[in-house]
XYZ file of C-alpha atoms in Angstrom:
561
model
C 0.000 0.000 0.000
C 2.655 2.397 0.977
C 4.404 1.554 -1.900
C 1.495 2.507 -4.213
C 1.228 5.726 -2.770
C 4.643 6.774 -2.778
C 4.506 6.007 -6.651
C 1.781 8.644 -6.812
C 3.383 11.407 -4.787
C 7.037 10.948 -6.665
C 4.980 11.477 -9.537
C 3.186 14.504 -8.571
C 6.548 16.304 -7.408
C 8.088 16.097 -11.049
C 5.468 17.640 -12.313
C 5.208 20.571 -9.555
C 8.990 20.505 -10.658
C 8.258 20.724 -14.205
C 5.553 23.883 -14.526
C 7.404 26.672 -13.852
C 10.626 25.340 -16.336
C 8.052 24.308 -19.274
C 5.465 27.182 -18.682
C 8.022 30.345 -18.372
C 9.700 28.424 -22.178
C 6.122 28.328 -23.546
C 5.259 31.809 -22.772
C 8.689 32.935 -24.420
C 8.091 30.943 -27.611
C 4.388 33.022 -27.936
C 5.822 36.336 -26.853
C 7.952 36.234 -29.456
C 11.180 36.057 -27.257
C 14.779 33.950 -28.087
C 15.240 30.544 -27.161
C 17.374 28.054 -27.224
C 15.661 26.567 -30.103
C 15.869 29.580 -32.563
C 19.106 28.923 -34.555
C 17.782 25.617 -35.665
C 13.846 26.483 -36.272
C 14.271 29.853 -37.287
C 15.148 29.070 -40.968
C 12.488 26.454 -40.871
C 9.669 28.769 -39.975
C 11.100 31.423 -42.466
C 10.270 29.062 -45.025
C 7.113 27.733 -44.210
C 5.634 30.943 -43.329
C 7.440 31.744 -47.317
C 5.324 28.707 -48.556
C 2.202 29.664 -46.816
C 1.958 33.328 -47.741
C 2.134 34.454 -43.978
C 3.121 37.876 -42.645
C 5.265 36.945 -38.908
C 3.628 40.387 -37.811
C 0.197 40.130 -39.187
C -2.632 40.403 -36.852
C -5.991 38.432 -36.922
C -9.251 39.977 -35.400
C -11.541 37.173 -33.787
C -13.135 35.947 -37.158
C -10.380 35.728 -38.939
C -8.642 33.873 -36.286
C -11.597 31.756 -36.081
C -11.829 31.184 -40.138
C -8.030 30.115 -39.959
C -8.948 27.314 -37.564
C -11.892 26.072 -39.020
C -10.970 26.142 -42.719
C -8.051 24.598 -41.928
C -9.391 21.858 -39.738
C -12.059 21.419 -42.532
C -8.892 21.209 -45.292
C -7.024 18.420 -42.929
C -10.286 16.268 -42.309
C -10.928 16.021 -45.949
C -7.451 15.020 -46.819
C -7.165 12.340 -43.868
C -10.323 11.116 -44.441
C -9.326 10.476 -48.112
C -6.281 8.594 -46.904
C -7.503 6.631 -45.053
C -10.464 5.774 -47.297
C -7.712 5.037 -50.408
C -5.288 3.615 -47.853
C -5.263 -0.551 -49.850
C -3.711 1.585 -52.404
C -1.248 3.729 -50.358
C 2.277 2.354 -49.103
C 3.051 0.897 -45.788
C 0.415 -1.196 -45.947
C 2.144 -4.857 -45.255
C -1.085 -6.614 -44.067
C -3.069 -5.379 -47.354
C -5.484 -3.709 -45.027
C -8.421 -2.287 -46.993
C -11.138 0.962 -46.508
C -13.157 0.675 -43.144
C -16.710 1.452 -43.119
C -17.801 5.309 -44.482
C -19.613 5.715 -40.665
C -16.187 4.507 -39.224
C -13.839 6.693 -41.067
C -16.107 9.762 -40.608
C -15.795 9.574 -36.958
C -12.291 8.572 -36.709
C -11.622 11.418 -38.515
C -13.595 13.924 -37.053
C -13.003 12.361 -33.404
C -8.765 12.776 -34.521
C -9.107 16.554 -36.255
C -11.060 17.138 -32.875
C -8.113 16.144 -30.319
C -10.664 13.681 -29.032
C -9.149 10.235 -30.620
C -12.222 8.644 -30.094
C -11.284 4.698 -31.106
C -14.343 2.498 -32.391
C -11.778 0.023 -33.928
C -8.882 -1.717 -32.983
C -5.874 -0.093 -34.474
C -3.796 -3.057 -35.594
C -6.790 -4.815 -37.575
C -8.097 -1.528 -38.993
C -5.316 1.010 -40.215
C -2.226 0.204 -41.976
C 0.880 1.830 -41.060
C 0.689 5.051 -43.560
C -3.013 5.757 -41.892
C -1.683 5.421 -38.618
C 1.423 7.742 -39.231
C 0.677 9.992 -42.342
C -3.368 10.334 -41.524
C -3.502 9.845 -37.766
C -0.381 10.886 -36.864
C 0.072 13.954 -38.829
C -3.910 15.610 -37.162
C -2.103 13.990 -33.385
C 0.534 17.131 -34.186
C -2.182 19.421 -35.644
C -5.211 19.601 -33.355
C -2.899 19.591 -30.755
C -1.163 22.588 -31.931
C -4.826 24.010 -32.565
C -5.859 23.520 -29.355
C -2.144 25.296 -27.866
C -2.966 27.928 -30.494
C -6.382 28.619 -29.378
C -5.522 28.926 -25.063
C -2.326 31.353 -25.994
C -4.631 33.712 -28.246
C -7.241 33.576 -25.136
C -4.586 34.149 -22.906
C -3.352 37.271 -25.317
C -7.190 38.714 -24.818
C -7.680 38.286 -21.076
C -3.859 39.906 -20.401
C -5.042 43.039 -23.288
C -3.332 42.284 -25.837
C -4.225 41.593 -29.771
C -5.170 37.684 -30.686
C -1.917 36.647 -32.705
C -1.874 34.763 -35.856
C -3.592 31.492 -36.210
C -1.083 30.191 -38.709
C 1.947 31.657 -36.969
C 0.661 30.181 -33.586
C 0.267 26.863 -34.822
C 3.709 26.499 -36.201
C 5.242 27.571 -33.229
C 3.286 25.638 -31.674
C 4.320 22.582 -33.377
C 8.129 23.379 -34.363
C 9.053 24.810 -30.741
C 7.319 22.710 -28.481
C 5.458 19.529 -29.646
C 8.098 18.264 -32.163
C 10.995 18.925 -30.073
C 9.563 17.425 -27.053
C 8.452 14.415 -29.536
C 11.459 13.502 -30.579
C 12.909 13.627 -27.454
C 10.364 11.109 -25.371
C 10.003 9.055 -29.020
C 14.323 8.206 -28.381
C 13.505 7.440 -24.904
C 10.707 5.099 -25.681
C 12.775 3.256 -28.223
C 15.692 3.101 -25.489
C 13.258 1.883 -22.844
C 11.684 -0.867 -25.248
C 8.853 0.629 -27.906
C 9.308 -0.849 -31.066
C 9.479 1.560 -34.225
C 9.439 -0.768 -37.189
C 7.747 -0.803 -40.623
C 7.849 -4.918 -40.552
C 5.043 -6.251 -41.232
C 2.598 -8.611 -38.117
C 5.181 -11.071 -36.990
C 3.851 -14.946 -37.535
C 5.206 -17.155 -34.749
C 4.380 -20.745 -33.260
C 3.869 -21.063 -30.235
C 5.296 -23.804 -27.294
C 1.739 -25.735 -28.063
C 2.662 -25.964 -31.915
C -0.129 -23.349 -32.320
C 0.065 -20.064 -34.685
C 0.458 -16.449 -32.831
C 0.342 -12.993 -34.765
C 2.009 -10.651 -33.106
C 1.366 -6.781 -34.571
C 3.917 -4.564 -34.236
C 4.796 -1.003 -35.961
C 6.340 2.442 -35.783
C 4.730 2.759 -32.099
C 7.439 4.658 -30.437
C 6.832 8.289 -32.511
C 3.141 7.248 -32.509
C 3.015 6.981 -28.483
C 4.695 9.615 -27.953
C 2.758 12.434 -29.631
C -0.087 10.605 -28.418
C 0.903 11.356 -24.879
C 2.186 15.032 -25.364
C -0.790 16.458 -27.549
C -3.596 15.145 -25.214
C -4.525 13.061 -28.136
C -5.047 9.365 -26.304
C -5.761 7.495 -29.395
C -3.725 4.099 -29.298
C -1.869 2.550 -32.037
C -3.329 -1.110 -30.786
C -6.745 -1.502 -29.237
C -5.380 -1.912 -26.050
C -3.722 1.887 -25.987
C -1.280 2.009 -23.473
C -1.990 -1.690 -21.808
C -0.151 -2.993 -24.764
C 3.034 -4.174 -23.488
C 4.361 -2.695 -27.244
C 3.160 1.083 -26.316
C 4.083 0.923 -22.732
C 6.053 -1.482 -21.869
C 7.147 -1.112 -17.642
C 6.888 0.875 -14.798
C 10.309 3.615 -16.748
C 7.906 4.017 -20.232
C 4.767 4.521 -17.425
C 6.086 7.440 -15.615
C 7.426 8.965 -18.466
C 4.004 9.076 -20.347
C 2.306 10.333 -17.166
C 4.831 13.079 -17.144
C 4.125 13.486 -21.097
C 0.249 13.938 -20.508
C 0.395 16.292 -17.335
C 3.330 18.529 -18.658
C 1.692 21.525 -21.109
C -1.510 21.659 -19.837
C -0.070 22.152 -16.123
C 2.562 24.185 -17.425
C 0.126 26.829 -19.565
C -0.823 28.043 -16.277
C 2.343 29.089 -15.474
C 2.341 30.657 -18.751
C -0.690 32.778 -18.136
C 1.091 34.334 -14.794
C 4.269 34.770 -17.437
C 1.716 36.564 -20.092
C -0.270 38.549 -17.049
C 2.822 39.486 -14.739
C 0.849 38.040 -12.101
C 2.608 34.660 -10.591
C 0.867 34.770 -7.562
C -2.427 34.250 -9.118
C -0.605 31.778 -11.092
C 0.137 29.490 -7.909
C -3.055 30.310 -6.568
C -5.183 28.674 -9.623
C -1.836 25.906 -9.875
C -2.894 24.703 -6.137
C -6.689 24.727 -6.343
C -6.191 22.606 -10.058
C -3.246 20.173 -8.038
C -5.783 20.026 -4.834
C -8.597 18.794 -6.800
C -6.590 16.534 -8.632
C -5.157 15.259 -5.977
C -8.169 14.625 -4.157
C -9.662 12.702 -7.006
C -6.555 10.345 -7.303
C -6.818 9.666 -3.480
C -10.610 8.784 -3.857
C -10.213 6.678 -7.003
C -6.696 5.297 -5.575
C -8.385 4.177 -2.214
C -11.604 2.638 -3.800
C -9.238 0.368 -5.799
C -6.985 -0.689 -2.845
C -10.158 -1.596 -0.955
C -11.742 -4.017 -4.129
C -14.757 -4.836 -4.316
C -16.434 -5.278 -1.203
C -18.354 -8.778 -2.978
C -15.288 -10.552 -3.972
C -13.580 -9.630 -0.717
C -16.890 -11.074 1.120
C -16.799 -14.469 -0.433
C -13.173 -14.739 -0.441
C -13.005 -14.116 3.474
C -10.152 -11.335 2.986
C -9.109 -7.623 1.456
C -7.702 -8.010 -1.840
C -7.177 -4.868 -3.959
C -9.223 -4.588 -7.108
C -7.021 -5.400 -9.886
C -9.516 -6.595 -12.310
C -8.974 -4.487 -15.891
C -5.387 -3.981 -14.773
C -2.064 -5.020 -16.015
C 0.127 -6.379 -13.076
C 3.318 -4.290 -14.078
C 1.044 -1.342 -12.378
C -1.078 -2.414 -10.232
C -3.747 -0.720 -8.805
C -1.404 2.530 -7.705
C -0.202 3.195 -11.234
C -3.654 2.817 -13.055
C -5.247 4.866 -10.723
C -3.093 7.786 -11.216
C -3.240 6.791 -14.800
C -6.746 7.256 -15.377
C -7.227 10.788 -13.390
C -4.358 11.932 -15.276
C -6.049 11.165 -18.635
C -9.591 12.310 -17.967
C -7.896 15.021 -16.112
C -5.599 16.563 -19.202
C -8.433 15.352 -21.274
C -5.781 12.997 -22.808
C -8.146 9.788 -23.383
C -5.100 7.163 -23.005
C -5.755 4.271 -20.988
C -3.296 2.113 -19.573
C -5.870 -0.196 -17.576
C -9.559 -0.863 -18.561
C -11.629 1.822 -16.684
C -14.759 -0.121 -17.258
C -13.169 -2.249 -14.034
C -13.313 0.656 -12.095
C -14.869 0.983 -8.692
C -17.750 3.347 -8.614
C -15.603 5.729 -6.617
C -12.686 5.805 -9.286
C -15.337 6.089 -12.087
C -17.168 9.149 -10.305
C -13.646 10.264 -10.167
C -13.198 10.419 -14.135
C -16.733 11.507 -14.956
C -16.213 14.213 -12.649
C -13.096 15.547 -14.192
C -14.791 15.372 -18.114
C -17.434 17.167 -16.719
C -15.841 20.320 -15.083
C -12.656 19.849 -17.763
C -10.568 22.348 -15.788
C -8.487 19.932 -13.662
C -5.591 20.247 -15.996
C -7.953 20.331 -18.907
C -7.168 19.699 -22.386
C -4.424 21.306 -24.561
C -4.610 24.740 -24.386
C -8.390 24.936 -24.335
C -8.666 23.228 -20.068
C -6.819 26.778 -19.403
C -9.441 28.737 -21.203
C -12.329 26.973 -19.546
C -10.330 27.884 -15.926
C -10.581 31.325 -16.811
C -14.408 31.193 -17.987
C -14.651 29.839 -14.610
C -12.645 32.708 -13.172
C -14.703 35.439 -14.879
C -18.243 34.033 -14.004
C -17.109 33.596 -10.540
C -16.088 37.226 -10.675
C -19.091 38.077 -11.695
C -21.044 36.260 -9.246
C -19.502 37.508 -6.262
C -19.141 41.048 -7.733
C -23.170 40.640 -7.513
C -22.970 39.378 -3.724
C -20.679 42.209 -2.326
C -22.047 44.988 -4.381
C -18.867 46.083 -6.253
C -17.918 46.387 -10.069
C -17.237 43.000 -11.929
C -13.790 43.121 -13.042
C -11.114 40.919 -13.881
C -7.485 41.697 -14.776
C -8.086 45.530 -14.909
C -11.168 44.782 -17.384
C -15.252 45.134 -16.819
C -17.098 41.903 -17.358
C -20.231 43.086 -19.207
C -23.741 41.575 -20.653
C -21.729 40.227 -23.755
C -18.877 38.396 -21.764
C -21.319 36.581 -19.297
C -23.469 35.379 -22.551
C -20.250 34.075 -24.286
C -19.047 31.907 -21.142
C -22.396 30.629 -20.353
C -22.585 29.327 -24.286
C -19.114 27.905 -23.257
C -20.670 26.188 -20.617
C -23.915 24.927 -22.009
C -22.721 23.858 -24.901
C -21.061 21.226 -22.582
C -24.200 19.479 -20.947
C -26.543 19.551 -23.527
C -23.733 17.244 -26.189
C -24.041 15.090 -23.428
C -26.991 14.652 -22.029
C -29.689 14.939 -24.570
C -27.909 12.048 -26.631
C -27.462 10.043 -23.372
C -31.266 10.257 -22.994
C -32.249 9.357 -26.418
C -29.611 6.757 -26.033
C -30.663 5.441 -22.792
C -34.433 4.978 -24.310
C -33.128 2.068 -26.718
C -31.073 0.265 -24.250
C -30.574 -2.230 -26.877
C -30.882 -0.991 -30.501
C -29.081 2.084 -29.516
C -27.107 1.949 -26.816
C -25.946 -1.557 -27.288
C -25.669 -1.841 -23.480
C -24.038 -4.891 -22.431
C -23.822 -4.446 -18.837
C -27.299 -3.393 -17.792
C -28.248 -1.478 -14.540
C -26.292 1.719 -12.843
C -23.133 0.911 -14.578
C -24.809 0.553 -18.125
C -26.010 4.274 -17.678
C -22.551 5.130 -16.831
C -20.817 3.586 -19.717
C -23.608 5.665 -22.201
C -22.838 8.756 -20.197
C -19.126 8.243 -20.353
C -19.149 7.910 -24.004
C -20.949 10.741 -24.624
C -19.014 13.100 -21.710
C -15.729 11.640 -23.195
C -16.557 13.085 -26.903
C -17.884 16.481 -25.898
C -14.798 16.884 -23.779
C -12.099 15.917 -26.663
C -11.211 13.123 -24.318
C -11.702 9.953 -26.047
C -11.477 7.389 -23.531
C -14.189 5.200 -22.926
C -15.873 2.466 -20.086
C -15.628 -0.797 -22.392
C -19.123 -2.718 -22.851
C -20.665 -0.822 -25.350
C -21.396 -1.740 -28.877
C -19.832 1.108 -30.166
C -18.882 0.411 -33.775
C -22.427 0.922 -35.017
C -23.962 3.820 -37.614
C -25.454 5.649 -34.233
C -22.515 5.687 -32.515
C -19.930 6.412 -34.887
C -22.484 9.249 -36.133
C -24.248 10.638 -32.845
C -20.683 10.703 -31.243
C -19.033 12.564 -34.173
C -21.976 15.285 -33.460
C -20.973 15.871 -30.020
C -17.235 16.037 -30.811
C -17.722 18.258 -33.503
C -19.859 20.655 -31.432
C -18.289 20.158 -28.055
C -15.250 21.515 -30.041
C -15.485 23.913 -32.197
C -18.469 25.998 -30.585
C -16.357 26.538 -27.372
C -13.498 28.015 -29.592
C -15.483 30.273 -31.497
C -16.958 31.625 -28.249
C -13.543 31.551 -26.513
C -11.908 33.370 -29.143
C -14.612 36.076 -29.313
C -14.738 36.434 -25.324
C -11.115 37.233 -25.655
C -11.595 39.773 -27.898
C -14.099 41.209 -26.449
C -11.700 41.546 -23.586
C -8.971 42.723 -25.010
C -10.777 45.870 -26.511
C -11.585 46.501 -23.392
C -9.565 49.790 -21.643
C -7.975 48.937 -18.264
C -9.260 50.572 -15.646
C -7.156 51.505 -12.492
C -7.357 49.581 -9.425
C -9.235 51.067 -7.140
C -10.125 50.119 -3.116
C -13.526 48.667 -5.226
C -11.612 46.541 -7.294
C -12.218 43.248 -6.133
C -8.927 41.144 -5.940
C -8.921 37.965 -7.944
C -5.112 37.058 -7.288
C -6.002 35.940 -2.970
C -6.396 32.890 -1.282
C -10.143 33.590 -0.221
C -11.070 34.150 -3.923
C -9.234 31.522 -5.690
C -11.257 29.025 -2.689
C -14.744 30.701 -4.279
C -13.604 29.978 -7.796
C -13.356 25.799 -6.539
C -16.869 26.386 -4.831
C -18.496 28.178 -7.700
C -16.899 25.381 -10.494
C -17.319 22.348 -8.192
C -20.927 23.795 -7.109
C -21.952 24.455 -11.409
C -20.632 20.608 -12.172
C -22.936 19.298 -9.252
C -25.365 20.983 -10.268
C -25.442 20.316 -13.920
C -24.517 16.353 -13.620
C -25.119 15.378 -10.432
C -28.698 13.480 -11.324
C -26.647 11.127 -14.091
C -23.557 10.947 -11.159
C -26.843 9.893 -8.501
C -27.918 7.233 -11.093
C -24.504 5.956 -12.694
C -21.186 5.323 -10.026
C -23.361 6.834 -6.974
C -26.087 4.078 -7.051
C -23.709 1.429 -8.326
C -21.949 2.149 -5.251
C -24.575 1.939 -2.874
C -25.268 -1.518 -4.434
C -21.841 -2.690 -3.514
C -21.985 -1.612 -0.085
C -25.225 -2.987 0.257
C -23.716 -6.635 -0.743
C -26.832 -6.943 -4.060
């Protein structure tokens, strides 16, 4: 047990260690500032921004910041989705793999161009190598970067200054910090035992004279970007339980670190951006509290098992069902906050297995999205959080709502509350429709409290750009590849547009000086408000499907039924 634990908290001080390093070199690649990096990328960005018919000074208002990202999302879907359509014909293709199903590809490609990775099919049976890396691979870099793009140009609003360039934005974003950090954890994964390899499936026989295929590929770039962009989608069905994408306890911690590391970081960069670090280690606490709390209530559900088993076996065994034994029930525990958390998706255990206190745990964080949050975008919905919390309490004390020098008006309230609607209603109006065709539908296969969850989970995990899932579902059908595409496509791109807009509404914005009305936002009594008012909205909003999924499911267990 103590073991377990100490695992957790080892893990937790590297990246505490890690913020301030990462988030003061992120802010200094968007302000424009030298780094380390700029004898080597300079030249390459000259180029490219040559090719591309980009001005490195030219600003973008809102909507045609907003145009950049959708047009060119809409340009890279097309183009993967043709890919991996035409992919019999297309090289590295050694097990003659031919075109999926048109409902398949659709949402494989909208759930990738989306940062969700979304997986209804098993990577190694599916996709040949090319899909994987030139398709797949190529939108893991992209949305990613999109997603980077879109927090730094909020960021830019909220601290008064002009939006950026899309285009500019997303090639720093990728040259500067994904790729270099890529390349870097891709050598280490090969040194620590990930294959990279266009050979085709290995045919072996086995000890009993039988015949084993053993898949194997260019995993070790693929896992890696995987990891770093929040992407999640796994290059075998069994993501990061594969003993190919994650082989020990070394490759374990180092993708933990890998998922945790910019979206922790960008809040560091936001007290960089605002000249405000104190606020910065004020909102960096309440994230690391919450998180922390939710690995210690998923972490101790799974050392106590399941109270049935432990019943008719006379004695406390931990839960270890769904999990591989090279991490045990410490290491998947911390896993799976860490993905729903960073909105990340990978899985390294099966959280179907979950108790009902680790999968209230995950729900919880795709619901509020804010503890880390996704790539760039989890620090935008912090600060939506921020601002209607200023707002609220402005209202209870009687003074002016204000945030970083700025008045928070009719028009900023309506933009945040779309931002947070949008949300629920891409996941619980399909749930319900859903949930009325148990079978035709939903293809529920574990009925009850925990077949709600696993309907809820799917659809939470789409309109949060997660992608993980609870296993059970018969996913790979028309209305799930379709219905789940919807609420990726909407829980992503209407956020952004309303994001991007808030910020510029912001930014236009004069300053006003501080006055003894001003209310502070950078103190330990207000940052303690913002938890209550987020954790308060997300009960509020999702506690009846909580009450009916892992809540009731729980009381069932303890009851001994």
């Amino acid at each position: 047990m103590g073991q377990g634990f100490l695992q957790i908290a080892l893990t937790l001080c590297i990246v505490i260690a890690i913020t301030p390093r990462l988030g003061k070199y992120i802010a200094r690649v968007f302000l424009g500032e030298s780094t380390m990096l700029d004898a080597i990328i300079n030249p390459i960005e000259k180029i490219i921004y040559i090719v591309g018919g980009v001005g490195k000074k030219e600003e973008m208002t809102a909507w045609q910041y907003i145009r950049a990202v959708i047009y060119s999302n809409l340009i890279m879907g097309i183009s993967v989705y043709a890919l991996i359509s035409f992919q019999r014909l297309l090289p590295w293709n050694p097990n003659d793999l031919g075109m999926p199903t048109w409902d398949l590809v659709l949402h494989t490609t909208i759930s990738f161009i989306a940062n969700t990775d979304q997986q209804h099919y098993i990577g190694e049976t599916t996709l040949s190598y090319f899909s994987q890396t030139a398709a797949l691979g190529f939108l893991m870099f992209t949305s990613a970067a999109t997603g980077l793009a879109v927090g730094i140009a909020f960021i830019r609003g909220l601290t008064g200054r002009k939006l950026g360039n899309f285009y500019i934005d997303i090639t720093r974003a990728i040259t500067r910090i994904l790729l270099p950090l890529a390349i870097i954890g891709a050598i280490a994964l090969i040194a620590l035992g990930v294959p990279e390899t266009l050979k085709e499936t290995l045919v072996v026989q086995t000890l009993e004279g039988g015949t084993q295929y053993i898949p194997r590929g260019p995993v070790a770039s693929f896992e890696i970007i995987k990891m770093l962009g929040e992407n999640g989608g796994g290059f075998f069905g069994a993501n990061s339980a594969h003993p190919f994408e994650n082989p020990n306890g070394a490759t374990n911690l180092l993708e933990i670190i890998a998922m945790i590391a910019i979206p922790s970081s960008l809040i560091y960069t936001y007290g960089v951006f605002a000249n405000n670090l104190k606020q910065t280690w004020l909102l960096f606490w309440m994230v690391f509290i919450i998180f922390a709390i939710l690995i210690w209530v998923t972490a101790v559900g799974e050392l106590q098992g399941n109270p049935l088993i432990n019943q008719a076996l006379n004695t406390e065994l931990p839960n270890l069902e769904g999990k591989e034994v090279r991490f045990g029930w410490a290491e998947t525990a911390l896993w799976a906050i860490t993905t729903t958390a960073t909105m990340c998706g990978a899985v390294n255990g099966m959280n179907d297995s979950f108790m009902p206190q680790g999968i209230f745990s995950t729900l919880f964080n795709l619901f509020v999205q804010i503890v880390w949050g996704g790539q760039g975008i989890g620090t935008a919905y912090l600060f939506i959080y921020l601002i209607l919390t200023v707002f609220i309490t402005g209202l209870m004390v009687g003074r002016t709502p204000e945030i970083f020098g700025r008045k928070i008006e009719q028009k900023e309230i309506f933009l945040a509350s779309i931002i947070l609607m949008i949300h629920p209603i891409m996941i619980l109006i399909p749930s319900a429709i859903a949930l009325a065709y148990p079978i035709s539908l939903s293809g529920i296969s574990n009925p009850g409290f925990h077949g709600i969850s696993q309907v809820v989970y799917e659809y939470a995990s789409a309109a949060a750009n997660n992608g993980s899932g609870l296993e059970g579902l018969k996913d790979n059908t028309l209305w799930w590849n379709l219905s789940a595409s919807f609420s990726i496509l909407v829980g992503r791109y209407i956020p952004i547009i309303a994001i991007l807009l808030l910020a510029d509404s912001m930014s236009r914005k004069p300053k006003i000086p501080e006055t003894r009305g001003t209310l502070k936002t950078d103190s330990l009594l207000f940052t303690t408000v913002t938890a209550g008012v987020t954790i308060i909205l997300a009960v509020l909003t999702f506690f009846p499907v909580l009450a009916l999924g892992p809540i009731a499911e729980g009381f069932k267990l303890a009851s001994g039924s």
